Amino acid sequence: MSPEATEDDALYQAALEEIDDCQSQIDSLNEQASEEILAVEVRFNTLRKPHYSKRAEIIAKVPRFWITAFMNHPQLSLSIPEDQQHCLQYLQNLLIEEFEDIKNGYKIILKFDPNNPYFENDTLVKEYRLEVSGQPKSVVTPIKWKPGKNILNDNSEKGSRKRKAFENSFFSWFTDSNHSNLDEIADILKDEIWPNPLQFFMMPEALSEEGDDDGDVDDEEDEDDEEGGEVDEGDSNYDTD
């Protein structure tokens, strides 16, 4: 090997080591930023709590608030078959509680009308947490179904469309203690619906208002045409014989 090739290899290796050193410093700063961001999030979670509590009290007075918000979400609605829609009409409140160390997990709390005809529970909780080993784990409240009301009993033929919908349903997600693809429902509840459920509750009305606005514009254009009067044939660009 020529001396020039040896020198080039040494320069190449030195450059890689310098890049690696820079990257280590960047990674260290990224870790520091993550810790500080988490600290800020914890502080603001504390500030948000009284507002969440007040919101929950008001929402409990609005009939069918949560099932309406759920069914207006384009993805979540696909996981709520008709029989589960009836059950979720009795859902009075959804709450998300993050652990004090938010890196370790959170709880999804579902509060139902105590007189609901489906189960004896008035509160169902699904908890997501990290084990000491770093592996995710979920713990769920066992549902105490009333006689003949277990909507998870499904005798459809395996592989059928109805069976597939059942296996990917809201209550199938809730009762599943494995960390599975159904946990997309948890992500939707925590990250999309919980921060601002009103936007989903109001969604059809908002869309309707947008449609009405478009109609108003069309009406105004029609009115402008009418106010302009008839077009003088003499002004027409078309020749008539």
Coordinates of C-alpha atoms in Angstrom, one line a residue:
M1 CA 0.0 0.0 0.0
S2 CA 1.3 3.4 -1.0
P3 CA 2.1 6.1 1.7
E4 CA -0.6 8.3 0.1
A5 CA -3.3 5.6 0.5
T6 CA -2.2 5.1 4.1
E7 CA -2.4 8.8 4.8
D8 CA -5.9 9.0 3.2
D9 CA -7.1 6.2 5.3
A10 CA -5.9 7.9 8.5
L11 CA -7.6 11.2 7.5
Y12 CA -10.8 9.2 6.7
Q13 CA -10.8 7.5 10.1
A14 CA -10.0 10.7 12.0
A15 CA -13.0 12.4 10.3
L16 CA -15.3 9.6 11.3
E17 CA -14.1 9.8 14.9
E18 CA -14.7 13.6 15.0
I19 CA -18.2 13.1 13.5
D20 CA -18.9 10.5 16.2
D21 CA -17.7 12.9 18.9
C22 CA -20.0 15.6 17.6
Q23 CA -22.9 13.2 17.4
S24 CA -22.3 12.1 21.0
Q25 CA -22.5 15.8 22.2
I26 CA -25.7 16.3 20.1
D27 CA -27.3 13.1 21.6
S28 CA -26.4 14.3 25.1
L29 CA -28.1 17.6 24.5
N30 CA -31.2 15.8 23.1
E31 CA -31.5 13.7 26.2
Q32 CA -31.2 16.9 28.4
A33 CA -33.9 18.6 26.3
S34 CA -36.2 15.5 26.6
E35 CA -35.8 15.6 30.4
E36 CA -36.5 19.3 30.6
I37 CA -39.5 19.0 28.2
L38 CA -41.0 16.2 30.5
A39 CA -40.5 18.5 33.6
V40 CA -42.4 21.2 31.8
E41 CA -45.2 18.8 30.8
V42 CA -45.5 17.6 34.4
R43 CA -45.8 21.2 35.7
F44 CA -48.5 22.0 33.1
N45 CA -50.4 18.8 33.8
T46 CA -50.8 20.0 37.4
L47 CA -52.0 23.4 36.1
R48 CA -54.5 21.7 33.7
K49 CA -56.1 19.4 36.4
P50 CA -58.7 21.8 37.8
H51 CA -59.8 22.7 34.3
Y52 CA -60.2 19.1 33.4
S53 CA -62.2 18.5 36.5
K54 CA -64.5 21.4 35.7
R55 CA -64.9 20.3 32.1
A56 CA -65.8 16.8 33.3
E57 CA -68.5 18.1 35.6
I58 CA -70.1 20.0 32.7
I59 CA -69.8 17.2 30.2
A60 CA -71.6 14.9 32.6
K61 CA -74.7 17.1 32.1
V62 CA -74.7 16.7 28.3
P63 CA -76.5 13.5 27.2
R64 CA -74.6 11.2 24.8
F65 CA -71.6 13.6 24.8
W66 CA -68.9 11.0 24.7
I67 CA -70.5 8.5 22.3
T68 CA -71.2 11.4 19.9
A69 CA -67.6 12.5 20.1
F70 CA -66.4 8.9 19.6
M71 CA -68.7 8.3 16.6
N72 CA -67.5 11.6 15.0
H73 CA -63.9 10.5 15.1
P74 CA -63.2 8.9 11.6
Q75 CA -61.0 6.1 13.0
L76 CA -62.5 5.4 16.4
S77 CA -66.0 5.1 15.0
L78 CA -64.9 2.1 13.0
S79 CA -64.2 0.2 16.2
I80 CA -67.7 0.7 17.7
P81 CA -70.3 -1.7 16.3
E82 CA -74.0 -1.0 16.9
D83 CA -74.4 -3.0 20.1
Q84 CA -71.4 -1.3 21.7
Q85 CA -72.8 2.1 20.6
H86 CA -75.8 1.4 22.7
C87 CA -73.6 0.5 25.7
L88 CA -71.4 3.6 25.3
Q89 CA -74.5 5.8 25.5
Y90 CA -74.2 5.3 29.2
L91 CA -70.6 6.6 29.3
Q92 CA -70.7 9.8 31.4
N93 CA -67.0 10.7 31.5
L94 CA -63.6 9.8 30.1
L95 CA -60.6 10.8 32.1
I96 CA -56.9 10.4 31.4
E97 CA -54.6 10.4 34.4
E98 CA -50.8 10.3 33.8
F99 CA -48.5 8.9 36.4
E100 CA -46.4 11.4 38.4
D101 CA -43.5 10.2 36.4
I102 CA -45.2 10.5 33.0
K103 CA -42.6 8.3 31.3
N104 CA -44.0 5.3 33.4
G105 CA -47.5 5.4 32.0
Y106 CA -51.1 6.6 32.4
K107 CA -54.6 5.5 33.1
I108 CA -57.7 5.6 30.9
I109 CA -60.8 5.9 33.2
L110 CA -64.3 5.4 31.8
K111 CA -67.1 6.5 34.2
F112 CA -70.6 5.0 33.4
D113 CA -74.1 5.7 34.7
P114 CA -74.4 3.4 37.7
N115 CA -77.8 2.3 36.4
N116 CA -76.6 1.3 33.0
P117 CA -78.2 -2.0 32.0
Y118 CA -75.0 -3.7 30.7
F119 CA -72.6 -4.2 33.7
E120 CA -72.4 -3.5 37.4
N121 CA -69.3 -1.4 37.3
D122 CA -69.7 2.3 37.3
T123 CA -66.0 2.8 36.6
L124 CA -63.7 0.9 34.2
V125 CA -59.9 1.6 34.2
K126 CA -57.3 0.5 31.7
E127 CA -53.7 1.3 32.9
Y128 CA -50.6 1.3 30.8
R129 CA -47.3 1.2 32.5
L130 CA -43.7 0.2 32.0
E131 CA -42.3 -2.7 34.0
V132 CA -38.9 -2.5 35.7
S133 CA -37.6 -4.4 32.7
G134 CA -38.8 -1.6 30.4
Q135 CA -41.5 -3.8 28.9
P136 CA -45.0 -2.3 28.5
K137 CA -47.9 -3.8 30.5
S138 CA -51.6 -3.1 30.7
V139 CA -53.9 -3.8 33.5
V140 CA -57.7 -3.7 33.1
T141 CA -60.8 -3.6 35.4
P142 CA -62.7 -6.9 35.0
I143 CA -66.2 -6.1 33.6
K144 CA -69.0 -7.5 35.7
W145 CA -71.6 -8.1 33.0
K146 CA -75.2 -8.3 34.0
P147 CA -77.0 -11.6 33.0
G148 CA -77.5 -11.8 29.2
K149 CA -75.8 -8.5 28.6
N150 CA -72.2 -9.5 27.7
I151 CA -71.8 -7.8 24.3
L152 CA -68.4 -9.6 24.0
N153 CA -70.1 -12.9 23.5
D154 CA -69.9 -13.5 19.8
N155 CA -70.6 -16.8 18.1
S156 CA -70.0 -15.6 14.6
E157 CA -68.0 -17.9 12.3
K158 CA -64.3 -17.4 12.6
G159 CA -63.0 -15.2 9.7
S160 CA -66.4 -13.7 9.0
R161 CA -66.8 -9.9 8.6
K162 CA -68.9 -9.7 11.8
R163 CA -66.3 -11.7 13.8
K164 CA -63.5 -9.5 12.5
A165 CA -65.3 -6.3 13.5
F166 CA -65.9 -7.8 16.9
E167 CA -62.3 -8.7 17.4
N168 CA -61.2 -5.1 16.6
S169 CA -64.0 -3.4 18.7
F170 CA -63.8 -0.9 21.5
F171 CA -64.6 -3.3 24.3
S172 CA -62.3 -6.0 22.8
W173 CA -59.5 -3.4 23.1
F174 CA -60.5 -2.5 26.7
T175 CA -60.5 -6.1 27.9
D176 CA -57.3 -7.0 26.1
S177 CA -54.4 -7.0 28.5
N178 CA -51.8 -7.6 25.8
H179 CA -49.9 -4.8 24.2
S180 CA -51.4 -5.2 20.7
N181 CA -52.3 -3.2 17.6
L182 CA -55.6 -2.5 19.3
D183 CA -53.8 0.0 21.4
E184 CA -54.2 2.5 18.6
I185 CA -57.6 3.1 20.4
A186 CA -55.7 4.1 23.5
D187 CA -53.6 6.5 21.5
I188 CA -56.7 8.1 19.9
L189 CA -58.4 8.6 23.3
K190 CA -55.3 10.0 25.0
D191 CA -53.8 12.1 22.3
E192 CA -56.7 13.2 20.1
I193 CA -60.0 13.1 21.9
W194 CA -59.0 13.9 25.5
P195 CA -57.2 17.2 24.8
N196 CA -60.3 18.7 23.1
P197 CA -63.4 16.4 22.9
L198 CA -65.6 19.3 22.1
Q199 CA -64.2 19.6 18.6
F200 CA -65.3 16.0 17.8
F201 CA -68.7 16.5 19.5
M202 CA -69.4 19.5 17.4
M203 CA -67.9 18.2 14.2
P204 CA -71.1 17.5 12.2
E205 CA -72.5 20.9 13.2
A206 CA -69.2 22.6 12.2
L207 CA -69.3 20.8 8.8
S208 CA -72.9 21.8 8.3
E209 CA -72.1 25.5 9.1
E210 CA -69.3 25.3 6.5
G211 CA -71.8 24.0 4.0
D212 CA -74.2 26.8 4.9
D213 CA -71.5 29.4 4.4
D214 CA -70.9 28.1 0.9
G215 CA -74.6 28.3 0.3
D216 CA -74.7 31.9 1.5
V217 CA -71.9 32.8 -0.9
D218 CA -73.9 31.3 -3.8
D219 CA -77.0 33.1 -2.7
E220 CA -75.1 36.4 -2.6
E221 CA -73.8 35.8 -6.1
D222 CA -77.4 35.1 -7.3
E223 CA -78.6 38.3 -5.6
D224 CA -75.8 40.3 -7.2
D225 CA -76.9 39.0 -10.6
E226 CA -80.5 40.0 -9.9
E227 CA -79.5 43.4 -8.8
G228 CA -77.5 43.9 -11.9
G229 CA -80.7 43.7 -13.9
E230 CA -81.2 42.2 -17.4
V231 CA -78.3 42.2 -19.8
D232 CA -78.8 44.7 -22.7
E233 CA -78.9 42.8 -25.9
G234 CA -76.9 45.6 -27.5
D235 CA -74.0 44.9 -25.1
S236 CA -73.9 41.3 -26.0
N237 CA -70.7 40.0 -27.6
Y238 CA -72.7 37.6 -29.8
D239 CA -74.0 38.8 -33.1
T240 CA -77.6 38.0 -34.0
D241 CA -78.9 37.8 -37.4

